[in-house]
Coordinates of C-alpha atoms in Angstrom, one line a residue:
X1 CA 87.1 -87.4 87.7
X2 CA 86.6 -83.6 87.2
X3 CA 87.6 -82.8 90.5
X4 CA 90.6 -84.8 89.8
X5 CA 91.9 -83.1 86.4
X6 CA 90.5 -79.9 87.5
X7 CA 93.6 -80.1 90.4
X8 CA 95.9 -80.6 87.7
X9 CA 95.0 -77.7 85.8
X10 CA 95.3 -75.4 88.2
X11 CA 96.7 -76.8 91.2
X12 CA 99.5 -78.7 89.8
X13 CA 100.1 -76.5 87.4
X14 CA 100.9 -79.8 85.0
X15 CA 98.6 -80.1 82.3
X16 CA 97.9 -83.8 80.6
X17 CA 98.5 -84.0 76.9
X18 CA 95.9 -83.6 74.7
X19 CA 94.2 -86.4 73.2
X20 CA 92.7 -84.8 69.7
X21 CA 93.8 -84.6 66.5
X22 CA 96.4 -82.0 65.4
X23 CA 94.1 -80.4 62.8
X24 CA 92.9 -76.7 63.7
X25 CA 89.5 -75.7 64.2
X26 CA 88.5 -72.0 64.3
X27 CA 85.3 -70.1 66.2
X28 CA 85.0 -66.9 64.7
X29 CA 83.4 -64.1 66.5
X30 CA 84.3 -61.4 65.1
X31 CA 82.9 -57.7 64.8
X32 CA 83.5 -55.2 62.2
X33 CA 85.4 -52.1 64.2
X34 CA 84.3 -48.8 65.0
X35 CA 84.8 -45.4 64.8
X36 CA 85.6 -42.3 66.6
X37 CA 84.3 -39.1 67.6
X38 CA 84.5 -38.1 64.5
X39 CA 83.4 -40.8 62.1
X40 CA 86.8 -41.8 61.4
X41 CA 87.1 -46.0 61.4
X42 CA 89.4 -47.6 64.0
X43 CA 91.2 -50.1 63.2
X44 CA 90.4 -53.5 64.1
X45 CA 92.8 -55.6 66.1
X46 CA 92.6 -59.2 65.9
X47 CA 92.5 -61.8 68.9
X48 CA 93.5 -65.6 68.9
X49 CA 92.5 -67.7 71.7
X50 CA 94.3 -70.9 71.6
X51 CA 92.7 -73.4 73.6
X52 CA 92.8 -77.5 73.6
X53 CA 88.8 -77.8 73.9
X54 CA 88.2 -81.6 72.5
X55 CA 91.4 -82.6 74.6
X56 CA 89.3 -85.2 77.0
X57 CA 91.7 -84.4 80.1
X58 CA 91.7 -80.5 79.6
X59 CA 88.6 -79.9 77.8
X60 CA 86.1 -78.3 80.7
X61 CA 89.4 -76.6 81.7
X62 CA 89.7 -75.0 77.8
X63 CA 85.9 -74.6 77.9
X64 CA 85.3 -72.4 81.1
X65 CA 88.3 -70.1 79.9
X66 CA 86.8 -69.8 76.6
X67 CA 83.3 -69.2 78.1
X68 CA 84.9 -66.5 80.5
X69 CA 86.6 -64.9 77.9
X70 CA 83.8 -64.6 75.3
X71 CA 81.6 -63.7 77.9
X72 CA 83.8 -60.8 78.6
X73 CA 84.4 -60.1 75.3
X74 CA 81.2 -59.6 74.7
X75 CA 80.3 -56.6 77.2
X76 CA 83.5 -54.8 75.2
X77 CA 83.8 -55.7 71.7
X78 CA 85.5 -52.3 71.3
X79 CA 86.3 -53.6 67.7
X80 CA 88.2 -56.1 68.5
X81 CA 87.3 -59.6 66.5
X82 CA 88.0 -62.6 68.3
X83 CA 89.1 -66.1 66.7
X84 CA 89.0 -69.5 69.2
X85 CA 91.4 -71.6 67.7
X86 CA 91.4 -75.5 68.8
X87 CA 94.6 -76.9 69.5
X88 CA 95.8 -80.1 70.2
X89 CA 97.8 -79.6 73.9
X90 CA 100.8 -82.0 72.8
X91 CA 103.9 -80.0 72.5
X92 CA 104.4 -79.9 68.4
X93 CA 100.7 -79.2 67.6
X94 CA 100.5 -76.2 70.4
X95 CA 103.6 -74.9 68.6
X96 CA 102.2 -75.3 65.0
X97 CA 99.1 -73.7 66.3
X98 CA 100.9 -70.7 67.9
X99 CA 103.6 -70.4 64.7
X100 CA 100.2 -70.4 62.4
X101 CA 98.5 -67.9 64.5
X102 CA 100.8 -65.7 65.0
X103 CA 101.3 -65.0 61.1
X104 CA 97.5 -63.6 61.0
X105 CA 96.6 -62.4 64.6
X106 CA 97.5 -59.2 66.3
X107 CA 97.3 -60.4 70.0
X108 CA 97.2 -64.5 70.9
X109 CA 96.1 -65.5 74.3
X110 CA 97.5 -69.0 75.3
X111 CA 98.7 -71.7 75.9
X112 CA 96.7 -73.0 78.7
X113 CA 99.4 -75.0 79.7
X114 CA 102.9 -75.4 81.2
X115 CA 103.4 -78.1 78.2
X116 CA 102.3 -75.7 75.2
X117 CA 104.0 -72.5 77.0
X118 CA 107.6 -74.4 77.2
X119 CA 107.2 -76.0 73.7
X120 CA 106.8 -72.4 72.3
X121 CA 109.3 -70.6 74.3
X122 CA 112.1 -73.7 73.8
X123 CA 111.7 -74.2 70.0
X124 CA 109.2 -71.0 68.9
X125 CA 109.6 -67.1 67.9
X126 CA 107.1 -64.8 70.3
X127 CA 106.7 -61.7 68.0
X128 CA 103.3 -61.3 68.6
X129 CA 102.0 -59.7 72.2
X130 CA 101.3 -63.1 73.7
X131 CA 99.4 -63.5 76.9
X132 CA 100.2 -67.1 78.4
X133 CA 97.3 -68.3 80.4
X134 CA 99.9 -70.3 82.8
X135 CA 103.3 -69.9 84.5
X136 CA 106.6 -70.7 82.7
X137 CA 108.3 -73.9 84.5
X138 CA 111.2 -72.6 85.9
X139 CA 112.2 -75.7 88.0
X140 CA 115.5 -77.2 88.1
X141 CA 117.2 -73.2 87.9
X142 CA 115.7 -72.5 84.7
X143 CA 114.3 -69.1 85.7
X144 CA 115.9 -67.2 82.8
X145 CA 114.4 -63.9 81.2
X146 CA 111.3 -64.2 79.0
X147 CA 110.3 -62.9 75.7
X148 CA 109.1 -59.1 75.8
X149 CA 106.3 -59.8 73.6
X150 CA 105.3 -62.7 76.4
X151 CA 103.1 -61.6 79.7
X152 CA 102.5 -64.8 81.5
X153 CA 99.4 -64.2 83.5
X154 CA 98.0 -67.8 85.1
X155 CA 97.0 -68.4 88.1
X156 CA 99.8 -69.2 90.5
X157 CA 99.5 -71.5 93.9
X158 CA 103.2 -70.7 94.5
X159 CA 102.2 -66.9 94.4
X160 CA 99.3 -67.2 96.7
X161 CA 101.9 -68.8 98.8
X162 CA 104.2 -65.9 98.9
X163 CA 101.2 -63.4 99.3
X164 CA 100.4 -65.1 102.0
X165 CA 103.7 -65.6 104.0
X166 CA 103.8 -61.9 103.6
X167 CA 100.7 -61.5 105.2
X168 CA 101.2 -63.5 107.8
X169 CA 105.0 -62.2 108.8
X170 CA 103.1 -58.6 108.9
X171 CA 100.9 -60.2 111.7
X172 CA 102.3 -62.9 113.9
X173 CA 106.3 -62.4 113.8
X174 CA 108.3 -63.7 115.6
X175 CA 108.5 -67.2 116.3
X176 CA 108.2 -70.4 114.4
X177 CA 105.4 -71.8 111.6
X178 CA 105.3 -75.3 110.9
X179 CA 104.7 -75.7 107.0
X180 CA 102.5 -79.1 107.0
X181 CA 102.9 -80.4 103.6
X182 CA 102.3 -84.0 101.9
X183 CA 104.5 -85.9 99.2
X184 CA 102.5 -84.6 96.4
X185 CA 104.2 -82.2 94.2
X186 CA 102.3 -79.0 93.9
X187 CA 102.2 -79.1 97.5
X188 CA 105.9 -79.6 97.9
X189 CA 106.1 -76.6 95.7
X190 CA 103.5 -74.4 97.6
X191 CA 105.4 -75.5 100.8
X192 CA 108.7 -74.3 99.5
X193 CA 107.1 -71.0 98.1
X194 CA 106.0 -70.0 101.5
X195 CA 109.2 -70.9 103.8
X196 CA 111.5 -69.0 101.2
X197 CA 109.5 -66.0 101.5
X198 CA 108.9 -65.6 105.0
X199 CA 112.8 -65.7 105.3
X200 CA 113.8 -62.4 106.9
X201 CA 110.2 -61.5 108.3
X202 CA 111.4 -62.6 111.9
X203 CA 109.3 -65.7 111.4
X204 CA 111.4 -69.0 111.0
X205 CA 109.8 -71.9 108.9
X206 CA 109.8 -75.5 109.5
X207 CA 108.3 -77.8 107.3
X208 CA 106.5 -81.4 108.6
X209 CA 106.0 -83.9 106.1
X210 CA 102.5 -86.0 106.3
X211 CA 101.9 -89.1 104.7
X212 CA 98.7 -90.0 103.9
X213 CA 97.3 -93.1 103.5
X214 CA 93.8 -93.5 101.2
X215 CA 93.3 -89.7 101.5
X216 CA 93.6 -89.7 105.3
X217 CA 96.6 -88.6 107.9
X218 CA 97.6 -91.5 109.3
X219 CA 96.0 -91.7 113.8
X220 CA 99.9 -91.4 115.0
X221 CA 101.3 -88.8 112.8
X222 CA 98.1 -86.6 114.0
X223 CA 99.2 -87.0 117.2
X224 CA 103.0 -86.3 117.1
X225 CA 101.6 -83.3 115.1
X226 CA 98.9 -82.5 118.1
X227 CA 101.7 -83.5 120.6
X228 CA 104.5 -80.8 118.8
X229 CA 102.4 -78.4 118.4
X230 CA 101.6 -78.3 122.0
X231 CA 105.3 -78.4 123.0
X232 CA 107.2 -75.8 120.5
X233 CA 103.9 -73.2 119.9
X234 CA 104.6 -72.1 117.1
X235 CA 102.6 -69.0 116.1
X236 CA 101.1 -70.3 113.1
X237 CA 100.2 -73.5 111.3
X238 CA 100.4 -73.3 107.3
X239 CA 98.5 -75.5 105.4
X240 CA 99.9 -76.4 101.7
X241 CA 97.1 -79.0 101.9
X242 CA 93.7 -79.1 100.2
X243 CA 90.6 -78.8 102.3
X244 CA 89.5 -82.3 103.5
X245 CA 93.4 -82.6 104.7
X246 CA 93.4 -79.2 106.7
X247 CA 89.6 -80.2 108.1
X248 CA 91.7 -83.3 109.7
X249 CA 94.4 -81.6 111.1
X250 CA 91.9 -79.1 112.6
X251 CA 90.2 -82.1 114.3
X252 CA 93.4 -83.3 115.4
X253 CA 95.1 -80.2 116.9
X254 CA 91.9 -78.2 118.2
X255 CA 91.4 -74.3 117.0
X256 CA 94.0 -72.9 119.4
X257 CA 96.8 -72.2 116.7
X258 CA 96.0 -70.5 113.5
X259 CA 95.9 -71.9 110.3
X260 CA 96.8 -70.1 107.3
X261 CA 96.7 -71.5 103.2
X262 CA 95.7 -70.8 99.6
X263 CA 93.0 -70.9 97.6
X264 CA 93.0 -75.1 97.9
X265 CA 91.3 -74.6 101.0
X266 CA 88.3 -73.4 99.3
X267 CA 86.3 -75.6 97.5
X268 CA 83.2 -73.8 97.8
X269 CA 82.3 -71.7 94.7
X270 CA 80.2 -68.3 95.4
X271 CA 76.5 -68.0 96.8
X272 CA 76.4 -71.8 97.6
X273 CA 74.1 -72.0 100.7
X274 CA 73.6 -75.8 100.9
X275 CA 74.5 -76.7 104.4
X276 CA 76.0 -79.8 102.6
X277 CA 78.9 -78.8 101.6
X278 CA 79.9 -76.0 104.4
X279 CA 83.0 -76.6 106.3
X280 CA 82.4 -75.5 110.0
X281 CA 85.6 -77.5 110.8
X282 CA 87.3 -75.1 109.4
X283 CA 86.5 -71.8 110.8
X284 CA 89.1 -69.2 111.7
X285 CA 91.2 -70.6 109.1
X286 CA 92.7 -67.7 107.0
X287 CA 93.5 -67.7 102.9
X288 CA 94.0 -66.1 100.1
X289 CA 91.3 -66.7 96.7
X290 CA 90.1 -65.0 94.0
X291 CA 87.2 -62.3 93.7
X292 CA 85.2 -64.3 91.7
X293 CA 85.1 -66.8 95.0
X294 CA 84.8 -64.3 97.5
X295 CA 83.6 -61.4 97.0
X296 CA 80.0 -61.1 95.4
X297 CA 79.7 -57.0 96.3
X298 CA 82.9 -56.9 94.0
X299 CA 82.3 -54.5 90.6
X300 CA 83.5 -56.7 88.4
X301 CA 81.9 -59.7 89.8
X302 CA 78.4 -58.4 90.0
X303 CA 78.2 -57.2 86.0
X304 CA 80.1 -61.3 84.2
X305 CA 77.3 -64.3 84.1
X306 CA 78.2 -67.5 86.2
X307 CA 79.5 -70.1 84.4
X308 CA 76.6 -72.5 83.1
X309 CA 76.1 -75.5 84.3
X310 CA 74.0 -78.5 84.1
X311 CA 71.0 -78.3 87.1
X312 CA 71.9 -81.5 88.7
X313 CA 75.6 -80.5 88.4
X314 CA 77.6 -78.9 91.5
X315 CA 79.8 -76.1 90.3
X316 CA 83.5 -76.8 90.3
X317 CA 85.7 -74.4 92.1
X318 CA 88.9 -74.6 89.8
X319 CA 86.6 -74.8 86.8
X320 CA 84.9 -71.3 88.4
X321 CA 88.8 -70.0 89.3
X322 CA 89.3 -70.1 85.5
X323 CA 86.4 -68.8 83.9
X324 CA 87.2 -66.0 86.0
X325 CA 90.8 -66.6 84.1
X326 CA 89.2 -66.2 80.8
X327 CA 87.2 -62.9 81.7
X328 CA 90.6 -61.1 83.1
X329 CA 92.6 -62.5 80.3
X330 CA 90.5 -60.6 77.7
X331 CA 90.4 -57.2 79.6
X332 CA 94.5 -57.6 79.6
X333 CA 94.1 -58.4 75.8
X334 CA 92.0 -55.2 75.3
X335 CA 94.6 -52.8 77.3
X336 CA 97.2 -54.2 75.5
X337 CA 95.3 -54.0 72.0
X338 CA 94.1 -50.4 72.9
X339 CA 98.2 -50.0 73.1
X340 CA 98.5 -49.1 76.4
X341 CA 101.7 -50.4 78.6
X342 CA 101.2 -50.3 81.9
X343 CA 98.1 -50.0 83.5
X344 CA 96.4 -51.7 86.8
X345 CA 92.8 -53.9 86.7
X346 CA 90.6 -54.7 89.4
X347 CA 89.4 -58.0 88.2
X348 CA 87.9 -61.1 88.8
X349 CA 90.9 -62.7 89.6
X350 CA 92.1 -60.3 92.0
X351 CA 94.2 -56.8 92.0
X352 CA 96.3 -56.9 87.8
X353 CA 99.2 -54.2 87.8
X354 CA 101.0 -54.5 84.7
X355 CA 103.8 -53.2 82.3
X356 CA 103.8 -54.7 78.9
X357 CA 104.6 -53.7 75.6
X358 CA 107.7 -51.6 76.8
X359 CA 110.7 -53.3 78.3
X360 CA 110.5 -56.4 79.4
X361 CA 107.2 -57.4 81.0
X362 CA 105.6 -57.8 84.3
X363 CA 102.7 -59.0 86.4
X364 CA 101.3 -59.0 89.6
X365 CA 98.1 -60.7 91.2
X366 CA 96.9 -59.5 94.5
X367 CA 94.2 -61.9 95.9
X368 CA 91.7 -60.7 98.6
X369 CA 92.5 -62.3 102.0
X370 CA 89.7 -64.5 103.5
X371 CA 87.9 -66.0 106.0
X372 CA 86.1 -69.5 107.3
X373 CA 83.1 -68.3 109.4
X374 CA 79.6 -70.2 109.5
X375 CA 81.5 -73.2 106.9
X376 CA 82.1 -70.6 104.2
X377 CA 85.0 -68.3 102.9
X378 CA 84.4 -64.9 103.8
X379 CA 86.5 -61.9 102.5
X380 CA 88.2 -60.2 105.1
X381 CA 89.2 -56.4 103.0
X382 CA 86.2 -54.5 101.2
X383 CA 86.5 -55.0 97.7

C-alpha cells in the first residue's frame, strides 16, 4: 500500500484528497534572528510549510518532505523561523490554509499537490513568494503564464523524460526509438514527453502500447516486441515503464538494444547492498535520478541524515526522492528569503538554476545520468 500511494505522489503526479479535518495545526520552530558583523539585528523572515500530514493517502508523502526540510533547516537557521502548518489536501481547505498563511508568512512552501496548487492558482491571490512543491497541471492546453510570486519546483517524470531524450539524441541519432509505454497515465504522459522532445534530434519516435495483464506483459505481445525489434533495429528502446515491467522486456528482447528511462527504473534507495533486491536483469540500462539516489560522494548528500525509518522497514524510493524534496525546497526558500534572484544549487535533487523574485520565474532540474551495473544504479558523471 505505500508503494502504491507513494507512485501517486510522485509518479502520477495526482495526489488523493485528503481525509482530515479542515482545522489548522501549527509546528513552530522557530529561532530568534541574528545579527551582523556589526551587532546590528537581522531581520527575521518567516517560513510556512504547508503540508497535509494526518491525510491517510498522503501522510508519509507530507512527512518525508517535512522531515527533509526541517532537517535542512536545521544545518542553516540563518534566522529564519519556520512554521509547519497542517492542511487538509481537499481543494477549499488547501486554499483557506494558503489565504490564512499568507496574511502572516514571509515565504510559504507548498502545496504538495497538483490538487492544492490548482485550487490556489484558479480561485487564490499568490502575493507571497510561493514555492509549489509540485507541477502546475497544464493538460488539456492549459499551459498559461503563472504568478511571479509562484516558483513551482516538484519533481517532474515528464522533465526527466525530456532530459533524457536530449541525452539520448546527443548519442545514438539517427534512426528510430520505440517508446514502450502501457495504458496508465503517467506513463502515457512520460511517453509523450520524450517523443515530443526528441523531435528534430535526427532520431524519429514510435511509441508501442503494452497491455498488461496482473502486472505482467502478456507471452505474445513480448514476442511481436522481440520479433520487431529484431526486424526494424531501432537504435534505442525507451522505457516509460517502472522497473519490474522493463526487467520483462529485458528478458524478452535480450541486452542487444539499449534501454533508456527515468527515475521509475530505480527502486533501489542509496547504500542498499542486500543482494535481494538488486536488479542484474537490468544492467546496461541507462537513466536519469536524483543525487540523493545516486550519488553518495555528492557534497550535499554526504552532510543531510537519511530519512528514519523503522529497523524492519525497507526504505521507500519515492518516499527517499522527496525527503530529498524537502531538503532542496528549504535551501530555495533561504536564497529567496536572503533576497537573492537568480542563483544556481547543487542539491540533492539534482543541478537548481533559478530566477525568481524578478520577472516572471523559472526553474530548471538537471538530474545525474546513471547506470545498472552489478543490480544497482550507478552514476555515470562525477558529482
Amino acid at each position: 500500500m505505500l508503494y502504491k500511494w507513494a507512485k501517486l505522489a510522485l509518479a502520477a503526479g495526482i495526489l488523493l484528497n485528503g481525509l482530515c479535518p479542515p482545522a489548522l495545526a501549527n509546528t513552530t520552530t522557530g529561532d530568534a534572528g541574528g545579527a551582523d558583523a556589526d551587532g546590528n539585528t537581522i531581520p527575521l523572515a518567516s517560513i510556512a510549510l504547508l503540508l497535509p500530514l494526518r491525510s491517510g493517502p498522503l501522510g508519509a508523502a507530507a512527512d518525508a518532505v517535512r522531515s527533509g526540510f526541517l532537517n535542512a533547516y536545521a544545518r542553516d537557521k540563518s534566522g529564519l523561523a519556520v512554521d509547519v502548518i497542517e492542511a487538509a489536501d481537499t481543494a477549499s481547505d488547501m486554499l483557506a490554509a494558503y489565504t490564512a498563511a499568507s496574511k502572516k508568512y514571509d515565504i510559504l512552501v507548498g502545496p504538495l499537490s497538483r490538487t492544492g496548487l490548482t485550487a490556489i492558482l484558479q480561485n487564490g491571490k499568490v502575493e507571497k513568494p510561493t514555492i509549489a512543491l509540485t507541477q502546475p497541471d497544464f493538460s488539456g492546453g492549459k499551459d498559461t503564464a503563472l504568478p511571479p510570486q509562484l516558483l513551482p519546483i516538484g519533481l517532474s517524470i515528464e522533465a526527466e523524460a525530456r532530459q533524457v531524450a536530449s541525452w539520448a539524441g546527443a548519442d545514438y541519432a539517427p534512426g528510430k526509438v520505440l517508446v514502450l509505454s502501457t495504458s496508465a497515465a503517467w506513463q502515457k504522459r512520460v511517453a509523450s514527453a520524450f517523443a515530443q522532445q526528441i523531435q528534430g534530434s535526427g532520431l524519429h519516435a514510435e511509441v508501442v502500447m503494452l497491455n498488461l495483464e496482473n502486472g505482467a506483459f502478456n507471452v505474445d505481445a513480448l514476442t511481436q516486441l522481440q520479433q520487431r525489434v529484431q526486424g526494424e533495429m531501432p537504435r534505442l528502446l525507451f522505457a516509460a515503464l517502472n522497473a519490474d515491467q522493463t526487467k520483462q522486456i529485458r528478458i524478452a528482447i535480450g541486452d542487444q538494444t539499449p534501454i533508456f528511462g527515468i527515475s521509475q527504473l530505480n527502486p533501489l534507495t542509496l547504500n542498499d547492498s542486500n543482494p535481494e533486491h538488486q536488479i542484474p536483469e537490468l544492467n546496461g540500462v541507462r537513466l536519469v535520478d536524483i543525487p540523493w539516489q545516486v550519488q553518495p560522494d555528492h557534497p550535499a548528500v554526504m552532510i543531510y541524515p537519511r530519512q528514519e525509518v523503522a529497523a524492519d522497514q525497507r526504505r521507500n524510493a519515492d518516499l527517499e526522492r522527496l525527503y530529498a524534496l524537502g531538503i532542496d525546497a528549504f535551501r530555495i526558500a533561504h536564497e529567496v528569503a536572503a533576497r537573492n534572484t537568480v542563483f544556481q544549487i547543487d542539491g540533492v535533487t539534482g543541478k537548481l538554476n533559478v530566477s525568481f523574485g524578478v520577472g516572471m520565474p523559472s526553474f530548471e532540474r538537471t538530474e545525474p545520468t546513471a547506470i545498472y551495473q552489478n543490480g544497482i544504479v550507478m552514476p555515470l558523471e562525477a558529482p
